[in-house]
Structures are given as C-alpha cells and as structure tokens.
Short mmCIF file of C-alpha atoms and ligand atoms in Angstrom, two decimals:
data_model
loop_
_atom_site.label_atom_id
_atom_site.label_comp_id
_atom_site.label_asym_id
_atom_site.label_seq_id
_atom_site.Cartn_x
_atom_site.Cartn_y
_atom_site.Cartn_z
CA MET A 940 -60.99 54.01 59.18
CA PRO A 941 -63.56 51.44 57.99
CA LEU A 942 -63.75 50.86 54.26
CA LYS A 943 -66.82 52.39 52.58
CA THR A 944 -66.79 55.39 54.95
CA PRO A 945 -68.52 58.22 53.02
CA PHE A 946 -66.21 61.12 52.06
CA ARG A 947 -67.92 63.69 54.32
CA GLN A 948 -67.61 61.44 57.39
CA TYR A 949 -64.02 60.60 56.43
CA LEU A 950 -63.09 64.29 56.56
CA GLY A 951 -64.77 64.69 59.98
CA GLN A 952 -62.98 61.63 61.33
CA LEU A 953 -59.59 62.83 60.05
CA GLN A 954 -60.13 66.10 61.91
CA LEU A 955 -61.08 64.22 65.10
CA ALA A 956 -57.93 62.10 64.72
CA GLY A 957 -55.78 65.25 64.80
CA ALA A 958 -55.29 66.02 61.10
CA SER A 959 -55.67 69.63 60.04
CA VAL A 960 -58.97 69.62 58.16
CA PRO A 961 -60.80 72.72 59.49
CA PRO A 962 -64.54 73.00 58.79
CA GLY A 963 -63.92 75.57 56.03
CA LEU A 964 -61.68 73.11 54.16
CA GLN A 965 -64.17 70.29 54.71
CA ASP A 966 -66.96 72.45 53.31
CA LEU A 967 -64.88 73.30 50.22
CA LEU A 968 -63.88 69.67 49.58
CA VAL A 969 -67.44 68.41 49.98
CA SER A 970 -68.83 71.07 47.60
CA LEU A 971 -66.09 70.33 45.08
CA THR A 972 -66.52 66.56 45.13
CA ASN A 973 -70.34 66.84 45.06
CA THR A 974 -69.95 68.85 41.86
CA CYS A 975 -67.74 66.09 40.46
CA VAL A 976 -70.61 63.66 41.16
CA THR A 977 -72.90 65.83 39.01
CA LEU A 978 -70.21 66.01 36.34
CA SER A 979 -69.76 62.24 36.45
CA ASP A 980 -73.50 61.81 35.76
CA GLU A 981 -73.28 64.15 32.78
CA VAL A 982 -70.15 62.45 31.39
CA ALA A 983 -71.93 59.09 31.64
CA GLN A 984 -74.85 60.36 29.52
CA GLY A 985 -72.63 61.75 26.74
CA ALA A 986 -74.42 62.10 23.42
CA LEU A 987 -77.81 61.51 25.08
CA ILE A 988 -77.67 65.01 26.53
CA GLY A 989 -75.69 66.61 23.69
CA ILE A 990 -72.46 67.27 25.57
CA LEU A 991 -69.95 65.75 23.11
CA GLY A 992 -68.06 67.59 20.39
CA SER A 993 -66.34 70.90 20.00
CA ALA A 994 -67.58 74.05 21.69
CA GLY A 995 -66.26 76.07 18.76
CA THR A 996 -64.29 78.31 21.12
CA GLY A 997 -60.66 78.57 22.21
CA ASN A 998 -59.31 78.82 25.75
CA VAL A 999 -56.63 81.07 27.22
CA GLN A 1000 -53.96 78.62 26.03
CA GLY A 1001 -55.16 78.86 22.42
CA GLU A 1002 -56.52 75.30 22.52
CA VAL A 1003 -59.85 74.35 20.98
CA GLN A 1004 -62.38 73.79 23.74
CA GLN A 1005 -64.70 70.80 23.80
CA LYS A 1006 -68.25 71.35 25.02
CA LEU A 1007 -67.44 69.33 28.11
CA ASP A 1008 -64.41 71.53 28.93
CA VAL A 1009 -66.78 74.49 29.15
CA ILE A 1010 -69.55 72.58 30.98
CA ALA A 1011 -67.12 71.19 33.55
CA ASN A 1012 -65.54 74.59 34.13
CA ASP A 1013 -68.92 76.30 34.62
CA LEU A 1014 -70.23 73.53 36.89
CA LEU A 1015 -67.17 73.59 39.14
CA ILE A 1016 -67.18 77.37 39.44
CA ALA A 1017 -70.89 77.39 40.32
CA GLY A 1018 -70.53 74.43 42.69
CA VAL A 1019 -68.17 76.18 45.12
CA GLN A 1020 -69.70 79.68 45.14
CA SER A 1021 -71.36 79.21 48.52
CA CYS A 1022 -68.11 78.22 50.29
CA GLN A 1023 -67.41 81.02 52.78
CA SER A 1024 -63.82 79.85 53.22
CA LEU A 1025 -62.98 80.14 49.51
CA ALA A 1026 -61.47 83.43 48.31
CA GLY A 1027 -60.75 82.67 44.66
CA ILE A 1028 -60.53 80.22 41.79
CA ALA A 1029 -57.99 79.69 39.02
CA SER A 1030 -58.85 77.38 36.14
CA GLU A 1031 -56.94 76.04 33.15
CA GLU A 1032 -59.83 77.33 31.04
CA ILE A 1033 -59.87 80.98 32.19
CA GLU A 1034 -57.24 83.66 31.89
CA ASP A 1035 -57.46 85.46 35.23
CA PRO A 1036 -58.41 84.26 38.71
CA LEU A 1037 -62.05 84.66 39.72
CA PRO A 1038 -62.82 86.05 43.16
CA VAL A 1039 -65.47 84.18 45.13
CA GLY A 1040 -67.76 86.64 46.92
CA LYS A 1041 -65.57 89.55 48.01
CA GLY A 1042 -62.37 87.62 47.28
CA VAL A 1043 -61.58 87.08 50.94
CA GLY A 1044 -61.25 83.76 52.79
CA ASP A 1045 -58.72 81.16 53.81
CA TYR A 1046 -58.39 79.10 50.63
CA LEU A 1047 -57.69 79.24 46.91
CA LEU A 1048 -58.89 76.57 44.50
CA LEU A 1049 -57.16 75.69 41.23
CA PHE A 1050 -58.37 73.11 38.72
CA ASP A 1051 -58.14 71.51 35.33
CA PRO A 1052 -61.90 71.00 35.00
CA LEU A 1053 -61.73 68.30 32.33
CA ASP A 1054 -58.38 66.64 31.83
CA GLY A 1055 -57.89 64.47 28.75
CA SER A 1056 -60.06 66.53 26.41
CA SER A 1057 -58.94 64.52 23.35
CA ASN A 1058 -60.56 61.43 24.90
CA ILE A 1059 -64.02 62.89 25.57
CA ASP A 1060 -65.58 61.91 22.26
CA VAL A 1061 -64.08 58.40 22.18
CA ASN A 1062 -65.38 57.23 25.58
CA VAL A 1063 -61.96 56.89 27.20
CA SER A 1064 -61.32 57.88 30.84
CA ILE A 1065 -61.13 61.61 31.56
CA GLY A 1066 -61.08 63.54 34.82
CA THR A 1067 -60.93 66.63 37.00
CA ILE A 1068 -57.69 67.64 38.75
CA PHE A 1069 -57.71 70.04 41.73
CA SER A 1070 -55.30 71.81 44.03
CA ILE A 1071 -56.03 73.82 47.18
CA LEU A 1072 -53.71 76.48 48.58
CA LYS A 1073 -53.93 78.75 51.59
CA LYS A 1074 -54.51 82.39 50.71
CA PRO A 1075 -51.42 84.23 52.02
CA ASN A 1076 -53.44 87.09 53.49
CA PRO A 1077 -57.06 85.95 53.86
CA ASN A 1078 -58.57 89.44 54.28
CA ALA A 1079 -56.67 91.30 51.55
CA PRO A 1080 -58.09 91.70 48.02
CA LEU A 1081 -57.45 88.70 45.75
CA THR A 1082 -54.44 88.91 43.40
CA THR A 1083 -52.87 86.55 40.86
CA ALA A 1084 -49.71 86.57 42.98
CA ASP A 1085 -51.67 84.85 45.80
CA PHE A 1086 -51.79 81.71 43.62
CA LEU A 1087 -48.12 81.64 42.67
CA GLN A 1088 -47.00 79.32 45.46
CA ALA A 1089 -44.71 76.30 45.16
CA GLY A 1090 -46.54 72.96 44.95
CA ARG A 1091 -45.18 71.90 48.31
CA THR A 1092 -47.44 74.44 50.03
CA GLN A 1093 -50.65 72.75 48.80
CA VAL A 1094 -52.98 71.88 51.68
CA ALA A 1095 -54.89 69.36 49.56
CA ALA A 1096 -54.77 67.99 46.04
CA GLY A 1097 -56.54 65.29 44.13
CA TYR A 1098 -58.38 64.15 41.07
CA VAL A 1099 -61.60 62.46 40.06
CA VAL A 1100 -61.30 60.05 37.15
CA TYR A 1101 -64.47 59.37 35.15
CA GLY A 1102 -63.71 55.84 33.96
CA PRO A 1103 -65.31 52.41 34.32
CA GLN A 1104 -65.73 53.58 37.92
CA THR A 1105 -65.68 57.19 39.07
CA THR A 1106 -62.77 57.34 41.49
CA LEU A 1107 -61.54 60.11 43.76
CA ALA A 1108 -57.88 60.22 44.86
CA ILE A 1109 -57.02 62.79 47.50
CA SER A 1110 -54.19 63.83 49.76
CA LEU A 1111 -54.41 66.26 52.65
CA GLY A 1112 -50.67 65.93 53.23
CA GLU A 1113 -50.87 62.65 55.16
CA GLY A 1114 -50.84 60.00 52.46
CA VAL A 1115 -53.18 59.28 49.58
CA ASP A 1116 -56.63 57.77 49.96
CA LEU A 1117 -59.00 56.47 47.29
CA PHE A 1118 -62.80 56.55 47.02
CA THR A 1119 -65.24 55.09 44.51
CA LEU A 1120 -68.52 56.79 43.66
CA ASP A 1121 -71.45 54.67 44.82
CA ALA A 1122 -74.13 55.18 42.19
CA VAL A 1123 -76.90 54.27 44.65
CA SER A 1124 -76.13 56.80 47.40
CA GLY A 1125 -74.36 59.29 45.09
CA GLU A 1126 -71.46 59.42 47.58
CA PHE A 1127 -67.77 58.72 47.35
CA LEU A 1128 -66.97 55.74 49.61
CA LEU A 1129 -63.48 54.96 50.93
CA ILE A 1130 -61.86 52.00 49.16
CA LYS A 1131 -58.17 52.32 50.06
CA GLN A 1132 -56.00 54.25 52.53
CA GLY A 1133 -52.29 54.94 52.35
CA VAL A 1134 -51.67 54.20 48.67
CA GLN A 1135 -47.98 53.43 48.01
CA ILE A 1136 -46.26 53.53 44.61
CA SER A 1137 -43.81 50.65 44.24
CA GLU A 1138 -40.20 51.88 44.04
CA SER A 1139 -39.36 49.79 41.01
CA THR A 1140 -41.42 49.10 37.91
CA ARG A 1141 -41.37 47.59 34.44
CA GLU A 1142 -43.88 50.01 32.92
CA PHE A 1143 -43.40 53.42 31.33
CA ALA A 1144 -45.84 55.90 29.78
CA ILE A 1145 -44.90 58.48 27.17
CA ASN A 1146 -46.28 59.65 23.82
CA MET A 1147 -43.80 57.80 21.56
CA SER A 1148 -44.85 59.80 18.50
CA ASN A 1149 -42.74 62.67 19.86
CA MET A 1150 -39.59 60.55 20.11
CA ARG A 1151 -37.69 62.40 17.37
CA HIS A 1152 -38.22 65.67 19.27
CA TRP A 1153 -37.05 64.52 22.72
CA ALA A 1154 -33.96 65.74 24.54
CA ALA A 1155 -31.04 63.27 24.73
CA PRO A 1156 -31.57 62.11 28.37
CA VAL A 1157 -35.20 61.14 27.71
CA LYS A 1158 -34.25 59.35 24.49
CA ARG A 1159 -31.50 57.47 26.31
CA TYR A 1160 -33.88 56.43 29.10
CA VAL A 1161 -36.61 55.17 26.73
CA ASP A 1162 -34.09 53.47 24.41
CA GLU A 1163 -32.80 51.52 27.40
CA CYS A 1164 -36.34 50.50 28.41
CA LEU A 1165 -37.00 49.34 24.85
CA ALA A 1166 -33.78 47.29 24.80
CA GLY A 1167 -35.38 45.12 27.48
CA SER A 1168 -33.67 42.17 29.12
CA GLY A 1169 -30.88 42.18 26.52
CA GLY A 1170 -29.94 45.80 27.33
CA VAL A 1171 -28.39 47.64 30.26
CA ARG A 1172 -31.65 47.58 32.25
CA GLN A 1173 -31.68 43.76 32.07
CA LYS A 1174 -35.46 43.61 32.21
CA ASP A 1175 -38.36 43.89 29.78
CA PHE A 1176 -40.63 46.93 29.97
CA ASN A 1177 -44.27 47.35 29.06
CA MET A 1178 -45.68 50.63 27.73
CA ARG A 1179 -49.04 52.39 28.23
CA TRP A 1180 -50.27 55.80 27.05
CA ILE A 1181 -53.89 56.74 27.71
CA ALA A 1182 -53.41 60.46 26.87
CA SER A 1183 -55.46 61.43 29.91
CA MET A 1184 -53.04 62.35 32.68
CA VAL A 1185 -55.65 61.47 35.31
CA ALA A 1186 -55.93 57.91 34.01
CA ASP A 1187 -52.18 57.47 33.49
CA VAL A 1188 -51.42 58.77 37.00
CA HIS A 1189 -54.17 56.61 38.46
CA ARG A 1190 -52.46 53.57 36.95
CA VAL A 1191 -49.11 54.68 38.40
CA LEU A 1192 -50.71 55.04 41.86
CA SER A 1193 -52.38 51.66 41.47
CA ARG A 1194 -49.52 49.48 40.20
CA GLY A 1195 -46.44 51.67 39.87
CA GLY A 1196 -44.83 52.94 36.70
CA VAL A 1197 -43.29 56.08 35.33
CA PHE A 1198 -45.22 58.76 33.44
CA MET A 1199 -43.43 61.33 31.27
CA TYR A 1200 -44.51 64.36 29.31
CA PRO A 1201 -41.08 65.90 28.83
CA TRP A 1202 -40.06 69.12 27.13
CA ASP A 1203 -39.44 68.49 23.44
CA GLN A 1204 -38.23 70.43 20.42
CA ARG A 1205 -41.56 70.79 18.62
CA ASP A 1206 -41.77 74.28 20.07
CA PRO A 1207 -38.47 74.89 21.88
CA LYS A 1208 -39.85 78.01 23.60
CA LYS A 1209 -42.55 75.95 25.35
CA PRO A 1210 -41.18 74.36 28.53
CA GLY A 1211 -43.55 71.41 28.15
CA LYS A 1212 -47.20 70.62 27.45
CA LEU A 1213 -48.61 70.10 30.91
CA ARG A 1214 -49.52 72.93 33.23
CA LEU A 1215 -47.62 73.41 36.49
CA MET A 1216 -50.50 74.75 38.58
CA TYR A 1217 -53.36 72.57 37.34
CA GLU A 1218 -51.63 69.29 36.49
CA ALA A 1219 -48.01 68.86 37.59
CA ASN A 1220 -48.32 70.29 41.12
CA PRO A 1221 -51.50 68.49 42.23
CA MET A 1222 -50.41 65.20 40.64
CA GLY A 1223 -46.89 65.67 42.02
CA PHE A 1224 -48.32 66.20 45.52
CA LEU A 1225 -50.24 62.91 45.28
CA VAL A 1226 -47.26 61.03 43.86
CA GLU A 1227 -44.86 62.26 46.57
CA GLN A 1228 -47.46 61.50 49.25
CA ALA A 1229 -47.62 57.95 47.87
CA GLY A 1230 -43.83 57.53 48.09
CA GLY A 1231 -43.01 58.34 44.46
CA ALA A 1232 -41.06 61.23 42.93
CA VAL A 1233 -41.77 64.02 40.45
CA ILE A 1234 -39.23 66.08 38.52
CA ASN A 1235 -38.95 68.31 35.46
CA GLY A 1236 -35.75 66.47 34.54
CA VAL A 1237 -33.45 68.32 36.89
CA ASP A 1238 -35.52 69.83 39.70
CA THR A 1239 -38.20 68.51 42.00
CA ILE A 1240 -41.44 69.95 40.67
CA LEU A 1241 -43.02 70.72 44.05
CA ASP A 1242 -40.09 73.07 44.83
CA LEU A 1243 -40.47 75.19 41.69
CA GLN A 1244 -41.51 78.80 42.23
CA PRO A 1245 -44.35 79.42 39.72
CA GLN A 1246 -43.88 82.45 37.48
CA GLY A 1247 -47.37 82.50 35.97
CA LEU A 1248 -50.79 80.96 36.44
CA HIS A 1249 -50.75 79.07 33.14
CA GLU A 1250 -47.06 78.12 33.15
CA ARG A 1251 -46.13 74.86 31.44
CA VAL A 1252 -43.56 72.39 32.66
CA SER A 1253 -41.76 69.20 31.69
CA VAL A 1254 -43.06 66.32 33.86
CA MET A 1255 -41.60 62.94 34.88
CA LEU A 1256 -43.25 61.18 37.79
CA GLY A 1257 -43.85 57.85 39.46
CA SER A 1258 -41.73 55.01 40.82
CA LYS A 1259 -38.67 56.38 42.58
CA GLU A 1260 -36.00 54.21 40.95
CA GLU A 1261 -37.05 55.27 37.46
CA VAL A 1262 -37.46 58.96 38.28
CA ASN A 1263 -34.05 58.95 39.98
CA LEU A 1264 -32.51 57.40 36.86
CA LEU A 1265 -34.10 60.10 34.70
CA ARG A 1266 -32.73 62.75 37.08
CA GLN A 1267 -29.28 61.17 36.84
CA TYR A 1268 -29.38 61.13 33.00
CA HIS A 1269 -30.41 64.80 32.94
CA ALA A 1270 -27.68 65.75 35.41
CA ALA A 1271 -25.10 63.99 33.20
CA THR A 1272 -25.77 66.21 30.16
P1 AHM Y 2143 -55.86 68.72 28.45
O1 AHM Y 2143 -55.84 69.20 29.87
O2 AHM Y 2143 -56.15 69.83 27.48
O3 AHM Y 2143 -56.75 67.54 28.25
O4 AHM Y 2143 -54.35 68.29 28.04
C1 AHM Y 2143 -53.61 67.49 28.91
C2 AHM Y 2143 -53.51 66.07 28.40
C3 AHM Y 2143 -53.03 65.12 29.48
O5 AHM Y 2143 -54.12 64.59 30.17
C4 AHM Y 2143 -52.31 64.05 28.70
O6 AHM Y 2143 -51.29 63.44 29.43
C5 AHM Y 2143 -51.77 64.82 27.53
O7 AHM Y 2143 -52.56 65.99 27.38
C6 AHM Y 2143 -51.85 64.02 26.26
O8 AHM Y 2143 -51.23 64.75 25.24
P2 AHM Y 2143 -50.95 64.10 23.79
O9 AHM Y 2143 -52.27 64.09 23.09
O10 AHM Y 2143 -49.95 65.06 23.21
O11 AHM Y 2143 -50.40 62.73 23.99
MG1 MG Y 2144 -55.24 68.60 31.56
#
C-alpha cells in the first residue's frame, strides 16, 4: 500500500485485499483513532488548557488519578458511543464493564486510556493502549465474562503514543503497521508496513530501582547484561527506561530490545504491576505480530486465561533471543 495512505482508506484497502476487517470493525477503529487525535491535541496544549496535575481521585486499582487519566477515559468512552458494532467497554480506570447502547454487538473494546501517568506532568511521551475482542454471543446481555478471553483471540490491538510525533501502531493479526498523525489534515498517515523486531539486541529496559526485589532469574539475566563484553554474554548492553510502556514498546518495535516489568517482592501477593487486559495482551499481540516474543517468565502471555478484568501480570517482551533466554532462566529455577 502506498506510504501516507490515510488510516480510513488503509482499512478499506485491507478489506478489499482479503483481510477480515468488516465495516463494523472499521467504524470502531476509525472512531477510536479519531478520538485519539482529539486527545493528542489536548495533550499538546497541557497547562494552557488546565489538564495537568492530579484529579484528586483514585481509580479502581487504588492509584491516584491524574486529570488527564480521567479526561482520556471520558473522551474515549464518548468517542465510540455511536458504533453500532460495539457491545461494551472495559477500561483500566473503571471497575466494571460499560455496555454501549443495549450491550449487544460484535465487538468489545478494552483500553488503558492514558498509559504512563507519571510522565504527564513532565512532558515525556505517554499514550493510549487498546485491544479489541469479539463478543462471544453478540446478542446476549453483556457480562464481565465476555471480556475474559486469552490475548491470542484479539482481533485488533494497538497504541497511540503522544510523543514528538503522535504515532499509531496497529495489528489486525497480519503484521504491525505504523502511522503518524498529520497535523494539517488531522489524519493518521501510513509510514511503515510489516514492522519486524530484530531477533537479537544489545538493549534492555527495566526499572533498576527494583533490583533488590527481583526474583533470581531476572537478577541473573540483568547481571549478565551488565557484565558486558567481559561476561558470559560477551557483548555490551545499553539500558533505557522511559516509564511509559507505550514509549518503551515503541522503541522495541523500532530498533529491537527487551522490555521487562517482572513480578517482584515489594508486594509478593501482586503478580506484577502491569495489567494483563489493558497492557500486556495488546502489547504482546503487537510484539508477536512483529516477530518478537512475550512471556510472564514461564508462560506465553497471549495464552493465559484471564481470571479478572484488572488482573496484573509479570511482563517480559521483545527480541526473541533475549526473551527465550529469560524463559530458560525461569525454567531452570
Ligand atoms: P499507568 O498505566 O498507571 O501509567 O502505569 C503503567 C506504567 C507503564 O507505562 C510503565 O512501564 C510503568 O508503569 C512504569 O512504572 P514505574 O514507575 O514503576 O517504573
Ligand atoms: Mg498503563
């Protein structure tokens, strides 16, 4: 497809080329991404329109909400209300799923409306992560159980990163394609098709301040990276940690690398920080579609059967060689 094809035309052309992108899914994706364009404009204005700072409220996870967490959540919910094909929404910011209309339709939408909340007020890249599932029984009343499907069943997943450019990454199950928001037309234009994550890398991403709390296999892996060319890995590694998963995963898609937010002993009962349904599954779908791998240490994340909407999970994703090594170290303990 020609570069700079607008997102709406891209979806139509994929359908013509034989991909499964029915009009109802196209409508949902266009409404969703149009809302992200509005959100991108608001993010860019920041303090000028009074959207920075704490909202003074807590979310379902007991985390302090930023104003932009609430604004993004409300905008996204409102932005997809007219989609006839959409039966319900689940958001990181709300406890129970919301039916759309009568709660019937072919699709379910899940999102982390504003990922990287700690970076909002310091003008560092943040984003929106989304996942689309088929509703198991489109005409039955909406239930929470409808959403509890393994990540592998996603029909589409993606993110929009609000950074130096606003970039959309999406997969409909046939590779990963990238778009950049054109400020003039207000449309996402295709910039790259078939993104591939290199199998090997010299770059890892993890919050090192948690090192003393890590499990032994993660500590072993990072220690070996740090040992560099004089150690068993026989090569020097670089480290990055943006603390916005969208931006860290975008870097992994762009130039390879491994991203980890593993379980740690700060709160042993918590299986991790990141959320399975709103972060690990959609990002895992993109990473696998780009030739990378995603695990919780032992298991492939996209095969996990979710137990709850707001479930947390240990996440290690990116270049295959590194993720396979992490899997091997976990299996050995
Ligand atoms: P959020 O969805 O509330 O913003 O939390 C998720 C974020 C991820 O984007 C990022 O990888 C992680 O939290 C950073 O956590 P930490 O501040 O512990 O490094
Ligand atoms: Mg998040």
